[in-house]
Amino acid sequence: MPDPFYVTTPIYYVNDVPHIGHAYTSVLADVLARWHRLNGCEVYFLTGTDEHGQKVEEAAAKAGRTPQEHVDLTSQSFREMGKLLDLTNDRFIRTTDADHVEYVQSVLQGLWDKGEIYKSAYKGLYNVRDERFYSESDIREGRGPAEGEPVEEVEEINYFFRMSAYQQRLLDHIQQNPDWIVPDYRRNEVLGFLRQPLGDLCISRPKWRLSWGIELPFDKDFVTYVWFDALLNYVTGPRGAKRCDGSDWWPASVHLIGKDILTTHTVYWPTMLMGAGIPLPRQILAHGWWMVDGQKMSKSLGNVIDPFEVARQYESVGGAEAFRFFLMRDMVVGQDSSFSEAGMAKVVNGDLANDVGNILSRIRKQILTQFEGVIPALPRTLSEASKALRDKALSVLAEFPNQMRLFRVNVALEETMSLARAINAYLETTAPWKLAKDESKRQELSEALSVSSEALRLLLVLLSPVIPKKASHALALMGGEKAEPGKLVWGLLPTGSQFQDGPVLFPRLEIKKPESEKPAKPESKQPSATTDPVKSPFELLDLRVARVDAAEDHPTAEKLLVLTLDVGELGKKQVCAGIKAHFSASAMVGRKVLLVANLKKAKLRGVESYGMILAADNPDGSVHLLAPQGEVGAFATVEGLDHKPGQNLAIEVLDPVVLEIQSGALAFEGKVVTAGGAQIGCTAVDGSRAH
Ligand code: ME8
């Protein structure tokens, strides 16, 4: 029996409305929960709302309600977000829930009885938005560091938890458990913080200043500091539930948080638990920040992304499911990411419609017309092409869990999409639509459709934690298949399953562009080799959409992959690419890349290379390949340039050509580059250089 899995999200402040940031953490937790259930684990998933504190009290007064009426109303929108995003949480905890109030008081009483809490005078700079005291050095022009809201000087008698006593134990814990805080740069941040002496934690507020909180059990004139109350939700949450073997759910397997609340979770929380004699959570994952078109989200900029609005806007392509997929696919877990309509369109049209949707409709059509809907049985012996696809599926099945264990959902999805591309490449190679025209090729046709159906089934099961409804709908069409434990094994598609006809499950998003932005028709820009002077060195380049047919490690060079590319009318080309540190050979197969096709032949550590594929360097050090959507062989153009590609160019020809990522796509001198009428997408952040 695999280990049980208990995952939490932060509990969200009810004075805010749900936005993309809350949606992201919640969906990430849901995807991990679903993935573990799919593996047969027992799972507990907790989310909820943080309802005490000064700003709630103030907002309620402003709205003319009691604080309780106010939070009853405002917490509702987070519950609604949960329904919208199809979260499978076991409990939605509210810090006003009676069992939580009672538990917080019992922990406080225990700490008081043990002498872990003392009373003292306190003077400090308090920020209501963050519900925290800040030191002088954190303050800029009288404003707090997080949201820039004003701080006020506060002096009062309060209760303190002896946090400083646990500094060394905490340091030791972090040093002895290198994976306790992930990613490692967040761990280093915490270790840096702990190099300074740690103070004690003020854990009370006098009632004359704030009454909306949990009363201290040993002094009725005070309420509990909101963070002390909120953090304990993680223990209260599953107290009423037990694991199958009767044991408690605590400690949590992982707390998912944004990088904004790293200190509270990695310093306040563990020391509180140490003081109370409660075991620590097993891991804390701090993810990055969602921005919008490269800017910080803020009410004043009016760019806050509302999940309800996104779901409405993208309803025709799956609404909330498309949003879930985008969130998981786009954000490199740990790094910041930017929401944009272009980004949504790219994953919806590229990954879902072009890749997954295409496979489903191609296979379904052939099975319905050629085999009356009955999926043919897998043959005992497989052709070389079928074996290669099966092996690709097996390698993705092996790699996916590794990535999920490291919480790299985006990498796991990249692996999954490489399987999708491999299935499409297999379908193009075996061409069942051609085999269907030849009676003597029934055996081959049957093999192509059964092998691709089985790979599609596995692809859908792998996608099911992220797009549960779409995946289960598609699986249901494949003869009532299900995404459930035990299904991630090659060869389980039952013989004789009946493929159903049904609606288009992964439709394309129609993007209406103003006339002036429409890319020039590709036919009018076909390359014409000539010796005329060029306006720009870009005009000399022969940039082509190519698809990776095969990929392997270079025999001796550590950093190189050797790719075999299909470049349409230019035929097949072998290219060495220095991307091995970022992409495995198997993840490259089936992928479309942008190739500089007219470079001089080069020999790289003994292997010939006929060109170079382009990639962008993200500022965080990650490398992002350009991902053209145009057809294989399409020539890349820029409006206004007169393309006259040369031949056998020296690589230095690229030096003066500044290619940049803008709005998620390749641009040259501010103008969008297109190939086959489509932009050339890239997941690197805007401003990244491509070369
Ligand atoms: O901090 N990008 O609540 P909160 C990514 N109540 N994630 C974001 C984000 C963004 N732009 N904005 C918010 C609190 N988040 C406390 C937590 S827990 C015991 C108490 C997500 O409503 C992210 O997970 O401000 C972040 O940590 C959380 O929402 C903060 O939510």
Short mmCIF file of N, CA, C and O and ligand atoms in Angstrom, two decimals, residues 10-13 19 21-22 25 50 227 230-231 233-234 257-258 260-261 265 287-290 297, ligand 1:
data_model
loop_
_atom_site.label_atom_id
_atom_site.label_comp_id
_atom_site.label_asym_id
_atom_site.label_seq_id
_atom_site.Cartn_x
_atom_site.Cartn_y
_atom_site.Cartn_z
N PRO A 10 -2.75 27.13 1.47
CA PRO A 10 -2.94 28.14 2.51
C PRO A 10 -4.45 28.34 2.68
O PRO A 10 -5.22 28.05 1.75
N ILE A 11 -4.87 28.81 3.83
CA ILE A 11 -6.28 29.20 3.94
C ILE A 11 -6.31 30.68 3.57
O ILE A 11 -5.49 31.47 4.02
N TYR A 12 -7.24 31.02 2.69
CA TYR A 12 -7.20 32.34 2.06
C TYR A 12 -7.93 33.39 2.88
O TYR A 12 -8.94 33.10 3.53
N TYR A 13 -7.41 34.61 2.83
CA TYR A 13 -8.06 35.72 3.53
C TYR A 13 -9.41 36.01 2.87
O TYR A 13 -9.47 36.19 1.65
N HIS A 19 -8.63 34.91 -6.86
CA HIS A 19 -8.00 35.27 -8.12
C HIS A 19 -7.10 34.14 -8.59
O HIS A 19 -7.03 33.08 -7.96
N GLY A 21 -4.04 33.54 -8.40
CA GLY A 21 -3.05 33.02 -7.45
C GLY A 21 -3.67 31.97 -6.55
O GLY A 21 -3.11 30.88 -6.36
N HIS A 22 -4.86 32.29 -6.00
CA HIS A 22 -5.54 31.30 -5.15
C HIS A 22 -5.90 30.06 -5.99
O HIS A 22 -5.77 28.93 -5.53
N THR A 25 -2.72 27.68 -6.48
CA THR A 25 -2.32 26.81 -5.37
C THR A 25 -3.35 25.71 -5.18
O THR A 25 -3.02 24.55 -4.93
N ASP A 50 -9.28 31.92 6.02
CA ASP A 50 -8.65 32.51 7.19
C ASP A 50 -9.52 33.72 7.56
O ASP A 50 -9.56 34.68 6.80
N TRP A 227 -2.10 34.77 12.72
CA TRP A 227 -1.26 33.73 12.11
C TRP A 227 -1.14 32.51 13.01
O TRP A 227 -1.08 31.38 12.53
N ALA A 230 -4.31 30.78 12.43
CA ALA A 230 -4.47 30.25 11.07
C ALA A 230 -3.61 29.02 10.82
O ALA A 230 -4.06 28.03 10.25
N LEU A 231 -2.34 29.07 11.24
CA LEU A 231 -1.44 27.96 10.94
C LEU A 231 -1.94 26.64 11.53
O LEU A 231 -1.78 25.58 10.94
N ASN A 233 -4.72 25.51 11.56
CA ASN A 233 -5.80 24.87 10.79
C ASN A 233 -5.34 23.56 10.20
O ASN A 233 -6.11 22.63 10.00
N TYR A 234 -4.01 23.49 9.89
CA TYR A 234 -3.50 22.30 9.23
C TYR A 234 -3.60 21.06 10.13
O TYR A 234 -3.69 19.95 9.64
N ILE A 257 2.40 26.49 -0.57
CA ILE A 257 2.24 27.92 -0.26
C ILE A 257 2.84 28.75 -1.38
O ILE A 257 3.65 28.26 -2.17
N GLY A 258 2.47 30.03 -1.43
CA GLY A 258 3.15 30.96 -2.32
C GLY A 258 4.39 31.48 -1.60
O GLY A 258 4.50 31.39 -0.38
N ASP A 260 5.19 34.26 -0.82
CA ASP A 260 4.89 35.39 0.08
C ASP A 260 4.78 34.96 1.54
O ASP A 260 4.95 35.78 2.44
N ILE A 261 4.49 33.70 1.78
CA ILE A 261 4.26 33.30 3.16
C ILE A 261 5.26 32.22 3.60
O ILE A 261 4.94 31.29 4.33
N HIS A 265 5.51 30.01 7.38
CA HIS A 265 5.39 28.55 7.31
C HIS A 265 6.67 27.80 7.65
O HIS A 265 6.61 26.63 8.03
N HIS A 287 5.69 28.04 -4.09
CA HIS A 287 5.68 28.30 -5.54
C HIS A 287 5.81 29.79 -5.80
O HIS A 287 5.80 30.61 -4.88
N GLY A 288 5.93 30.11 -7.09
CA GLY A 288 6.18 31.50 -7.49
C GLY A 288 4.90 32.31 -7.61
O GLY A 288 3.83 31.89 -7.19
N TRP A 289 5.04 33.42 -8.22
CA TRP A 289 4.02 34.45 -8.26
C TRP A 289 3.41 34.53 -9.64
O TRP A 289 4.14 34.54 -10.63
N TRP A 290 2.10 34.58 -9.69
CA TRP A 290 1.46 34.83 -10.99
C TRP A 290 1.43 36.32 -11.26
O TRP A 290 1.01 37.10 -10.42
N MET A 297 0.04 41.70 -10.29
CA MET A 297 -1.41 41.89 -10.28
C MET A 297 -1.79 42.84 -9.16
O MET A 297 -1.29 42.70 -8.05
O1 ME8 B 1 -1.58 34.72 3.07
N1 ME8 B 1 0.50 34.18 -7.46
O2 ME8 B 1 -3.81 34.39 2.57
P1 ME8 B 1 -3.92 35.03 1.11
C1 ME8 B 1 0.52 32.94 -6.94
N2 ME8 B 1 -4.32 33.80 5.03
N3 ME8 B 1 -0.11 32.60 -5.80
C2 ME8 B 1 -0.77 33.55 -5.15
C3 ME8 B 1 -0.81 34.89 -5.61
C4 ME8 B 1 -0.15 35.17 -6.85
N4 ME8 B 1 -0.15 36.36 -7.41
N5 ME8 B 1 -1.55 35.60 -4.74
C5 ME8 B 1 -1.97 34.74 -3.78
C6 ME8 B 1 -2.71 34.36 3.36
N6 ME8 B 1 -1.50 33.51 -4.02
C7 ME8 B 1 -2.96 33.75 4.72
C8 ME8 B 1 -2.47 32.32 4.68
S1 ME8 B 1 -2.14 29.92 5.80
C9 ME8 B 1 -2.09 29.33 7.32
C10 ME8 B 1 -2.62 31.59 5.98
C11 ME8 B 1 -1.76 32.29 -3.25
O3 ME8 B 1 -5.38 35.09 0.81
C12 ME8 B 1 -0.48 31.73 -2.67
O4 ME8 B 1 -0.69 30.39 -2.31
O5 ME8 B 1 -3.13 36.27 1.00
C13 ME8 B 1 -0.33 32.55 -1.44
O6 ME8 B 1 0.56 31.99 -0.52
C14 ME8 B 1 -1.76 32.59 -0.94
O7 ME8 B 1 -2.54 32.66 -2.14
C15 ME8 B 1 -1.98 33.77 -0.04
O8 ME8 B 1 -3.33 33.89 0.20
#
